[in-house]
Structures are given as structure tokens and as C-alpha cells.
Coordinates of C-alpha atoms in Angstrom, one line a residue:
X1123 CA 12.7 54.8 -23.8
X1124 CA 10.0 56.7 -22.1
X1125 CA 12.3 58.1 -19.5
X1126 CA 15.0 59.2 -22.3
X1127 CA 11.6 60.8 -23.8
X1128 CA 10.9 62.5 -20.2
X1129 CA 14.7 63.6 -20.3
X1130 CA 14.2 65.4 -23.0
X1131 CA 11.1 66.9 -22.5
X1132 CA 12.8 68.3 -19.9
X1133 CA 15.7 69.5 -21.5
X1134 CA 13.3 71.4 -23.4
X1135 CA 11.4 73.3 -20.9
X1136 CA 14.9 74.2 -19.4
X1137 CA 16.4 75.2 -22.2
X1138 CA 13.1 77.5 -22.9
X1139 CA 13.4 79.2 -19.7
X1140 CA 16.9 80.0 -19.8
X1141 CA 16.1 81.3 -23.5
X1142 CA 13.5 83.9 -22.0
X1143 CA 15.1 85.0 -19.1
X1144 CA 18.5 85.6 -21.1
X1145 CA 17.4 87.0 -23.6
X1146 CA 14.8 88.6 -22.5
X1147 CA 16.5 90.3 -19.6
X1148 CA 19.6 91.6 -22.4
X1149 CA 17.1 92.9 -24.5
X1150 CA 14.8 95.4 -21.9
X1151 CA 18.6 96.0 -20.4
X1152 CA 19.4 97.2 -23.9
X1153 CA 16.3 99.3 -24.3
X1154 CA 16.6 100.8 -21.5
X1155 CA 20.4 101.5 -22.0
X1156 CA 21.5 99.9 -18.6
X1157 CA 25.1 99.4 -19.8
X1158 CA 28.0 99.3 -17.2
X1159 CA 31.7 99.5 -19.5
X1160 CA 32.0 99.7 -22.8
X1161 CA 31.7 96.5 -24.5
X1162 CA 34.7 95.4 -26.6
X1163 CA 32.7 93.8 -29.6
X1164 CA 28.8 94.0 -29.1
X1165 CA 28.3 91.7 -32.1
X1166 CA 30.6 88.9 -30.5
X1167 CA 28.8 89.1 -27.2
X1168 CA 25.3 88.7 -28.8
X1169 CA 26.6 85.6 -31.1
X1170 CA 27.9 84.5 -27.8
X1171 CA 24.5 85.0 -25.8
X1172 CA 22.6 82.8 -29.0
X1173 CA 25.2 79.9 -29.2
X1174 CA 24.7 79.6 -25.1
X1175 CA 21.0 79.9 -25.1
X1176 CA 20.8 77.2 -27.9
X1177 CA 23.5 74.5 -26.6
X1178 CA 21.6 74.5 -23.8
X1179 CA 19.0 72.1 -25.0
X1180 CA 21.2 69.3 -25.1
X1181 CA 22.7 69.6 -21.7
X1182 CA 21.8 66.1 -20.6
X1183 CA 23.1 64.5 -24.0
X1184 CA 26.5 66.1 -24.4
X1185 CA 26.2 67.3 -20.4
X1186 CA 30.5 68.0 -20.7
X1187 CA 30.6 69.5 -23.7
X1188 CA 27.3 71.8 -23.3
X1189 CA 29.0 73.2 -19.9
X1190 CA 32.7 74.1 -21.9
X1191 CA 30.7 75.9 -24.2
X1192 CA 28.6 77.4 -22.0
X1193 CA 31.8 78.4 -19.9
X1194 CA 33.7 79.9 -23.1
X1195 CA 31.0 81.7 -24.1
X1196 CA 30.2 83.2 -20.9
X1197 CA 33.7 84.4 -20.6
X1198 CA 34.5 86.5 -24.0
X1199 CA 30.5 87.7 -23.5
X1200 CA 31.3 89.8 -20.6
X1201 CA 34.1 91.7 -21.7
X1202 CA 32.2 91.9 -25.0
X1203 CA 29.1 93.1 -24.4
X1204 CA 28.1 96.4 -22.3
X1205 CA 24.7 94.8 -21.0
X1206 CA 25.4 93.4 -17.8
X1207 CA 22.6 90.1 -18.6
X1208 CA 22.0 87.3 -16.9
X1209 CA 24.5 84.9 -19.0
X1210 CA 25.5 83.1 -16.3
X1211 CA 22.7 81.4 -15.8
X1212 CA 22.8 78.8 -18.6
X1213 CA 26.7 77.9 -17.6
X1214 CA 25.4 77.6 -14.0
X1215 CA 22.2 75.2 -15.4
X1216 CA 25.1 73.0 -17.2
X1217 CA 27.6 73.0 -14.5
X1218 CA 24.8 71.4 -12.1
X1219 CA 23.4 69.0 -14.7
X1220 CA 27.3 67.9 -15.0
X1221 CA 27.7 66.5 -11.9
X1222 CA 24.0 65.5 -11.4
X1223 CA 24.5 63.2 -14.0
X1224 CA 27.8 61.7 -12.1
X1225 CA 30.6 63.9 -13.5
X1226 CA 31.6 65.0 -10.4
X1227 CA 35.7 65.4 -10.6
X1228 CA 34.7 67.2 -14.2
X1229 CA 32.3 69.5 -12.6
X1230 CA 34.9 69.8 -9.6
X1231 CA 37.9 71.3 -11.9
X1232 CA 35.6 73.5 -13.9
X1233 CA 34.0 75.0 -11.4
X1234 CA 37.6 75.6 -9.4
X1235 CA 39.2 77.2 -12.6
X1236 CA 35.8 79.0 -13.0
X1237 CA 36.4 80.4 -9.4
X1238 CA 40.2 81.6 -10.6
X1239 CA 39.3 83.2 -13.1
X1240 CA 36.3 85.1 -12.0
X1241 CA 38.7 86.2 -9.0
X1242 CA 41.9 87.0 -10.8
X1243 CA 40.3 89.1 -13.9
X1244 CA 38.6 90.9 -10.8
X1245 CA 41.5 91.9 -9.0
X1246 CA 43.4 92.7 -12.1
X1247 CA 40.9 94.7 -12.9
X1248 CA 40.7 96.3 -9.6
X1249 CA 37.2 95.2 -8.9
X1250 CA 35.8 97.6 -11.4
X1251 CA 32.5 95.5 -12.8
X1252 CA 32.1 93.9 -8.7
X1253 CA 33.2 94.8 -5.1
X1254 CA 35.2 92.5 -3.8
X1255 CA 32.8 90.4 -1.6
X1256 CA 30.4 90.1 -4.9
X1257 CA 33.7 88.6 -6.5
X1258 CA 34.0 86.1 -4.1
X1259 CA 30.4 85.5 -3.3
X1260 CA 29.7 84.7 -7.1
X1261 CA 33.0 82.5 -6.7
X1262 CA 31.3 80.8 -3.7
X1263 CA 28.2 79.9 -5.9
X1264 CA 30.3 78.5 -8.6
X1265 CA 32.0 76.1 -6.4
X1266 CA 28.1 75.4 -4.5
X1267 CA 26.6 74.6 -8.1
X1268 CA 28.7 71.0 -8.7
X1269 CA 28.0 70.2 -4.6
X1270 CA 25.1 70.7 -5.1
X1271 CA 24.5 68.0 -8.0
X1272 CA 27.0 65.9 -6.3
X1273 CA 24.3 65.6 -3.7
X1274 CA 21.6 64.8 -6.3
X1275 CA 24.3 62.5 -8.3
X1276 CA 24.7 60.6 -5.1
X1277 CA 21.1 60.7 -4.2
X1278 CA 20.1 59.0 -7.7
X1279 CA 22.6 56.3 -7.1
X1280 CA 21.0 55.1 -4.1
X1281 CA 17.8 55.2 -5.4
X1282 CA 18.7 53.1 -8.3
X1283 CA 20.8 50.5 -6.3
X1284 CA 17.9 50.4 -4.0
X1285 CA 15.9 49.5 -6.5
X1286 CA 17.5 46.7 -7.9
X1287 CA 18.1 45.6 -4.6
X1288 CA 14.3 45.7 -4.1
X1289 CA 14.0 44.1 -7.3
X1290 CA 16.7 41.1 -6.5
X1291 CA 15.0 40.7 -3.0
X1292 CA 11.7 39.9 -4.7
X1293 CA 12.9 37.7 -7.3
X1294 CA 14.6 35.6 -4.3
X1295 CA 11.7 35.8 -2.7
X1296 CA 9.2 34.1 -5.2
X1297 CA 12.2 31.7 -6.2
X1298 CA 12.1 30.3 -2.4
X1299 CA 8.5 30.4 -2.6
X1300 CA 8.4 28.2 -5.4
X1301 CA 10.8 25.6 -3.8
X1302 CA 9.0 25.5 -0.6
X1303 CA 5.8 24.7 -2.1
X1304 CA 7.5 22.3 -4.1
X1305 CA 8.9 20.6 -1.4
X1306 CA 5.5 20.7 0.3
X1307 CA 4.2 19.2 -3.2
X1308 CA 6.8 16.7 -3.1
X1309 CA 6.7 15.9 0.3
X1310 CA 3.2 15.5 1.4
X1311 CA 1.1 15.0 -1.6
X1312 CA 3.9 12.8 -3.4
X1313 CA 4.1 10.4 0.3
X1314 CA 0.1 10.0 -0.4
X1315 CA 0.8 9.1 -4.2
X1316 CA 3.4 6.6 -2.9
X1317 CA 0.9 5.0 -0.4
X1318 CA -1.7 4.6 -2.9
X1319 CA 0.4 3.3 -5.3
X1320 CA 1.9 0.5 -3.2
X1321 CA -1.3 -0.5 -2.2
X1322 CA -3.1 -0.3 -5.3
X1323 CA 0.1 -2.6 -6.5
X1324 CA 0.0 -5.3 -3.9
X1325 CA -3.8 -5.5 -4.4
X1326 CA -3.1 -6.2 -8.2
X1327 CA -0.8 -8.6 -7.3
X1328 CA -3.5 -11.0 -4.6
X1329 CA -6.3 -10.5 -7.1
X1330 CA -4.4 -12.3 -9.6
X1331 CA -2.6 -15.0 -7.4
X1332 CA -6.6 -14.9 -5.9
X1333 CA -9.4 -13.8 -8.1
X1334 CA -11.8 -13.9 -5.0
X1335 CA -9.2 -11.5 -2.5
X1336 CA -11.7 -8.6 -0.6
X1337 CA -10.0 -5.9 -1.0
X1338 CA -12.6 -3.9 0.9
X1339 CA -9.9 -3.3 3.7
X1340 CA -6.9 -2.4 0.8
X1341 CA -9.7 0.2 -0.9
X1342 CA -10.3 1.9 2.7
X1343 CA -7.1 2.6 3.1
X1344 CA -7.1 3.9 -0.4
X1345 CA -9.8 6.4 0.0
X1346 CA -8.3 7.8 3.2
X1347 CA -4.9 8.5 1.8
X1348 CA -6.6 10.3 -1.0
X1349 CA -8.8 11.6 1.6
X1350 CA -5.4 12.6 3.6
X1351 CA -3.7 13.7 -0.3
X1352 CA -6.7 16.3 -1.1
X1353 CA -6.6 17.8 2.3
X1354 CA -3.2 18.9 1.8
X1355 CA -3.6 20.2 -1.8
X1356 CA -6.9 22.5 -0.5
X1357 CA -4.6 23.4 2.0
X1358 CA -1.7 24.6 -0.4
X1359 CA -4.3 25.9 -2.8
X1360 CA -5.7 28.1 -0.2
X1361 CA -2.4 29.8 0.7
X1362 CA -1.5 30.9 -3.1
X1363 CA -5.3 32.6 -2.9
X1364 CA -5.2 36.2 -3.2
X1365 CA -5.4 38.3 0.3
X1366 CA -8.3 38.3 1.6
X1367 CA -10.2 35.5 -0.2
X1368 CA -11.2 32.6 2.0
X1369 CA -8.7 29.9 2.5
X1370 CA -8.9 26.7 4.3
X1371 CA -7.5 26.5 7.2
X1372 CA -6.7 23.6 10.2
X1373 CA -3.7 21.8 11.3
X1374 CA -0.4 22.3 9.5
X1375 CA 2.4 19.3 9.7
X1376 CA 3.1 18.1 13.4
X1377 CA 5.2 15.3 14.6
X1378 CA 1.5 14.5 16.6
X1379 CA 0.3 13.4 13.4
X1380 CA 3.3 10.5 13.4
X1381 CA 1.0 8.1 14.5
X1382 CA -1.3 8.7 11.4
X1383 CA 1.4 8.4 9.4
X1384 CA 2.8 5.2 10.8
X1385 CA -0.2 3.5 10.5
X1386 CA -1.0 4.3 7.1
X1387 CA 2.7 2.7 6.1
X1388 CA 2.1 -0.2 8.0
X1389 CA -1.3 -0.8 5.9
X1390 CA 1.1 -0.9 3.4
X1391 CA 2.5 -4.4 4.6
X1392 CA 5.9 -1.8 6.1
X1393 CA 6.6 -3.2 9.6
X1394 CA 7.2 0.5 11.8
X1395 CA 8.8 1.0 14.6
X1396 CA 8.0 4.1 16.3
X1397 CA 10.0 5.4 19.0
X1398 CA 9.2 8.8 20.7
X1399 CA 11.9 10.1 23.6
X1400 CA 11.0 13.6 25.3
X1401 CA 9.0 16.1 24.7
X1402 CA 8.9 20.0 24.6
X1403 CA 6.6 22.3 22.9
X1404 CA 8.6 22.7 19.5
X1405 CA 8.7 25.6 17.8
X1406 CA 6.5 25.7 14.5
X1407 CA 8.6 25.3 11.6
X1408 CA 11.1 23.0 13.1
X1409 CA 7.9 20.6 14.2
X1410 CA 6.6 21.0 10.6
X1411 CA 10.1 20.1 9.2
X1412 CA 10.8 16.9 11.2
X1413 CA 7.6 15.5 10.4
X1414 CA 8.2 16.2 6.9
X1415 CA 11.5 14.5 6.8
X1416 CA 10.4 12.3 8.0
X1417 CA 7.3 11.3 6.1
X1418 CA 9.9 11.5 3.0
X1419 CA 12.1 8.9 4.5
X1420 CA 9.4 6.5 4.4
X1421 CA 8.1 7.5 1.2
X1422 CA 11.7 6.7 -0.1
X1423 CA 11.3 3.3 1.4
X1424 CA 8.3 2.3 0.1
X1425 CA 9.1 3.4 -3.0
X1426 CA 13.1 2.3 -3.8
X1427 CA 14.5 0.3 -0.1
X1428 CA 12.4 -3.4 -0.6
X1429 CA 12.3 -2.7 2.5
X1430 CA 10.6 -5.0 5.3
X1431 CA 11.3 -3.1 8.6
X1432 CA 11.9 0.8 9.9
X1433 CA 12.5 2.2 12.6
X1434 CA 11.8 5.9 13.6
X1435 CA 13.5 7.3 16.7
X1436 CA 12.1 11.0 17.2
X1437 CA 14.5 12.2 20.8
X1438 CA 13.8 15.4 22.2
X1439 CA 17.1 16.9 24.3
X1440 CA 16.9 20.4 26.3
X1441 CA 18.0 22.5 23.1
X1442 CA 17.9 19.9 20.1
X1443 CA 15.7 18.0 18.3
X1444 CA 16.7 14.8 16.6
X1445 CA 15.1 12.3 14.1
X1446 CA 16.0 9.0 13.0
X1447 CA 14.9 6.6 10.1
X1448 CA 16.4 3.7 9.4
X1449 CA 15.2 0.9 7.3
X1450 CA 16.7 -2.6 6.6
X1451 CA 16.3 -2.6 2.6
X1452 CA 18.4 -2.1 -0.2
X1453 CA 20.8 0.6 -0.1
X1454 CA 21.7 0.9 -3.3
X1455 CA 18.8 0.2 -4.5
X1456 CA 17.6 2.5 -8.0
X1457 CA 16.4 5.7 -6.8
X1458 CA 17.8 5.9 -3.4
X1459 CA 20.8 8.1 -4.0
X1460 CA 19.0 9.8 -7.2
X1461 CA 18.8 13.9 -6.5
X1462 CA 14.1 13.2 -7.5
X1463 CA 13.8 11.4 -4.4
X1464 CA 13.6 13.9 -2.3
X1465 CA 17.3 13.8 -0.3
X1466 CA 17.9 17.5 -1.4
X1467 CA 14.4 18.9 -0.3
X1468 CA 15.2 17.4 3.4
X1469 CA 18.9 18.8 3.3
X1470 CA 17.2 22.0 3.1
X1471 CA 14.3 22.0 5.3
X1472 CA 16.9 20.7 8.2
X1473 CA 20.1 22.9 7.2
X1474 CA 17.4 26.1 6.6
X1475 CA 16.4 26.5 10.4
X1476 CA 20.2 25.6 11.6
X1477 CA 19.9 22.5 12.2
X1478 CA 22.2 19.2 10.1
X1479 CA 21.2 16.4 7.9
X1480 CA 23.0 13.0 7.2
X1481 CA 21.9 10.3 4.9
X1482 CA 23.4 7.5 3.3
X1483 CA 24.3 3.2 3.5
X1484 CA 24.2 1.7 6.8
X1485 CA 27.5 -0.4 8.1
X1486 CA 24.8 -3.8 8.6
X1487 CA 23.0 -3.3 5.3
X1488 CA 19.8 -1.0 4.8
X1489 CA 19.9 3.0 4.8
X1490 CA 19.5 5.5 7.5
X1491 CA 18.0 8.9 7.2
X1492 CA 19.5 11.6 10.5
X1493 CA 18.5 15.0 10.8
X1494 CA 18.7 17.5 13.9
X1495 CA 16.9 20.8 14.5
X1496 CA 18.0 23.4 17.2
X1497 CA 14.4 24.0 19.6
X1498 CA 15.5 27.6 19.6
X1499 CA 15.0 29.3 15.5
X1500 CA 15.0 32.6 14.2
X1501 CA 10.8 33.4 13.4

């Protein structure tokens, strides 16, 4: 609305400038009797000059229209009238505004028959109102005018495609934004949840088989994994501060922090089998990625395998990276296959940086979680 309002107030201005230079010019012309010819009906041409002048003021609304008008009425003023004025001007103002608005093959056939008849009244009239070079200059400018607004035309269309491409780059980008920190949600502080929640559960269950159990040694490992659970979130906090506000910082995900992880699985009762072959200095993402898959994949098997043993195989080649976890629970056990346990979210983070993910039953019973990761990513 506001730049329909800044059209017209455009429109305006425009259409008052033509208005004083056209008729303004005419009238001191008149005044001072600078006729050429005599005009064929004085009273025509100066209806002519008025109609122009006031059509003018709608040349972005009806942009075709306004310029046929324009045009007609430039063409019986001059024979018309004996003032040689500047009525040209408004059909030349129209003409542009044609095209700049995207009318170009309109603009294009006007301004061509324009140029023929400018050219053959001329020569018919043996070039009595203009020399022959100011015939075909004026033709020249007649065919410039719709070029030139082509230009603009094309010029407006690649600023608005820009901007919606601007636009449509932004909204992908917060929309990837928001799944990777809810993966990172998911992932990290949703493994933590898992932990606590097992143990928690199992502690339930010895108090009442055993209203004297300590579970001094089941609450430690309680108050690290929170411990572990509200470093993360700090750590996701901080980056969605605004620039330049403190955040805190320290180690992102690592497969060094395996270890950690394995041990606070097997506090959960989970017998883990950690297997490490090779080693290269990984790049960032990927290292951030495996260890996230697989801290899922365990979080999946506490939660839905029953699951007594896993083993995790982490094999570093010369250009790939390659994780393994397999577990000897129940495969189709509720919430293994379901999209909320997090099967999707590791598709991505392995398929994202090029590499391939593979989940599913294995042939002796249990389920097996494979992903691979090339060492070499775009940054």
C-alpha cells in the first residue's frame, strides 16, 4: 500500500512538471508570436495540449492507454496548432513509463510506428517543419525512449527476484537453524535425560526389593549427568545470545569425549564395548557428528533395545571415517523404528557432510546403527 501511495505521489509531481513546462512554454511561445505554419484548427490543438497534460497523471495506472492518448494527441496538435510547444514531452514521459513498467513489445511497436510516421509526414512534406537529420534524430529518440525503460524494466526485475531470493535464503536459513539445534537438543541433552532416567528407575526398583540399598553411588552418577545435561544447555544458550554478549565457551562434541560417554552408560548396568581403530585429526563437524550419532545410538538402547550388551567400533581409514553400534536387544522393540527416536536426526547429520547412514534389525537378533563420514568436508 505505501508504495502504490509513493507511485502516485509520483505520478503527481510528474504529471505537474510536464503541466508547467507544456503549457507554460505554448503560452510565452504564443505571446511572443513564435509561430512556424499556420495551424489548421488552433482550438483543436489547445484541447489537444489539455487532454495530454491531464492524462498524464495516471501514466502508471493505465500506463498503455495514457501513451495512445498521448500519441494521438500529439499527432493532430502539430498540424493543428502554429506554436511549435514542447508537446512531445508528455508522449515521451508515457512511452518510457510503458516499458519501465514491463510493456516492452507494446512500447517496441509504438515507438517504431511513431518513428514512421514522424519520418514519412516529413518527407512528404519535404522537410518543411525539420531538416532532414532533425527528422531522423527525433526518430532516433523515439526508438531510445522504450530502450531505455527496457533497461530499467529489466533492472527492476532483478532486483525483485533478488529479493525474494534473499528472502527465501533467510527463511532456509533459520529453518536449518532450528533443526540443528533441535537435533543438538535431542541429541545431547535428551542422551543426559535418558541416563538419569534409567538410573533413577533401577534405583526405584532396589529400594523397593531393598528398603536399606545406598544409593550414594546411583545419586553420583545422577548429579554428573545433570552436571554433563546443564553444560550443554549453557552451551546452546550461549550461541542463540545476541553478537557480542558473552557466551560460554569450551569444548564442543569430540569422539575424545567417548570414553565419558561409555562410562556413564555402563553406570547404567549397559555392558560397552568400546573399540577405537586409527586415528587422524578429523575435521570439526564430522568429529562432532560421529560422536553424536553415536551418543544417540546408545540413548536409543537404553531407552527401547532391553538391551544387555553394545558394541561400538569407531575405524579411522586414510579418507573415511566409520562408526558402528550394535547392540544385542530387542529389535523390534516399541520405539526403535518410530521417526521420535532420533533415526532421522542421525540420517542427516551423516548424509549432510557427504557421508552414508544405515540402521535397522541385525541377521542374529539385536539392532545395529552404521554411519560413515568422508575426513575431507566442504567448511
Amino acid at each position: 500500500m505505501l508504495n502504490r501511495f509513493a507511485v502516485q505521489r509520483v505520478d503527481l509531481v510528474v504529471g505537474f512538471v510536464n503541466a508547467v513546462i507544456v503549457v507554460g512554454w505554448t503560452l510565452v511561445a504564443w505571446s511572443l508570436k513564435m509561430r512556424d505554419t499556420e495551424g489548421l484548427n488552433e482550438p483543436l490543438a489547445w484541447l489537444m495540449m489539455a487532454i495530454t497534460v491531464v492524462v498524464l497523471f495516471w501514466r502508471s495506472s493505465y500506463p498503455l492507454t495514457v501513451t495512445l492518448v498521448t500519441l494521438a494527441c500529439t499527432l493532430v496538435y502539430y498540424p493543428g496548432s502554429s506554436t511549435d510547444g514542447p508537446m512531445l514531452l508528455a508522449f515521451v514521459i508515457a512511452l518510457y513509463t510503458l516499458a519501465a513498467l514491463g510493456h516492452i513489445c507494446a512500447a517496441g511497436i509504438i515507438a517504431g510506428l511513431t518513428f514512421v510516421v514522424i519520418v514519412v509526414s516529413e518527407v512528404i512534406a519535404g522537410f518543411t517543419h525539420m531538416t532532414a537529420s532533425e527528422t531522423f534524430m527525433l526518430g532516433g529518440w523515439v526508438i531510445a525512449v522504450p530502450a531505455i525503460g527496457a533497461v530499467v524494466a529489466n533492472f527492476r526485475r532483478y532486483r525483485a527476484e533478488t529479493t525474494v531470493a534473499l528472502a527465501e535464503t533467510q527463511k532456509r536459513s533459520v529453518a536449518e537453524e532450528r533443526l540443528r539445534i533441535a537435533r543438538e537438543l535431542h541429541d545431547a541433552v535428551g542422551h543426559h535425560l535418558s541416563l538419569i532416567n534409567v538410573q533413577t528407575a533401577a534405583a526405584l526398583r532396589k529400594l523397593k526389593r531393598d528398603p536399606k540399598f545406598r544409593t550414594e553411588e546411583t545419586l553420583q552418577v545422577i548429579a554428573d549427568t545433570s552436571q554433563s545435561s546443564l553444560r550443554e544447555l549453557r552451551a546452546m544458550v550461549g550461541v542463540l545470545r545476541e553478537p557480542g554478549e558473552a557466551s560460554p565457551t569450551g569444548p564442543g562434541p569430540s569422539l575424545e569425549q567417548l570414553p565419558a560417554l561409555v562410562d556413564a552408560a555402563r553406570a547404567s548396568g549397559l555392558d560397552v564395548d568400546l573399540r577405537v581403530d586409527g586415528s587422524a585429526v578429523l575435521p570439526v563437524a564430522v568429529d562432532a557428528s560421529a560422536y553424536r550419532v553415536v551418543q544417540e545410538s546408545l540413548t536409543n538402547v537404553l531407552r527401547h533395545a532391553k538391551a544387555k550388551r553394545v558394541q561400538i567400533k569407531v575405524v579411522t581409514g586414510t579418507s573415511t571415517l566409520a562408526v558402528a553400534v550394535l547392540d544385542d536387544g530387542l529389535a523390534d522393540a516399541k520405539g526403535a523404528k518410530a521417526a521420535g527416536n532420533g533415526l532421522t536426526g542421525m540420517r542427516e547429520r551423516a548424509e549432510s557432510l557427504g557421508g552414508t547412514f544405515n540402521a535397522g534389525p541385525r541377521d542374529d537378533g539385536g539392532f545395529s546403527v552404521e554411519a560413515t563420514w568422508p575426513l575431507e568436508v566442504d567448511k
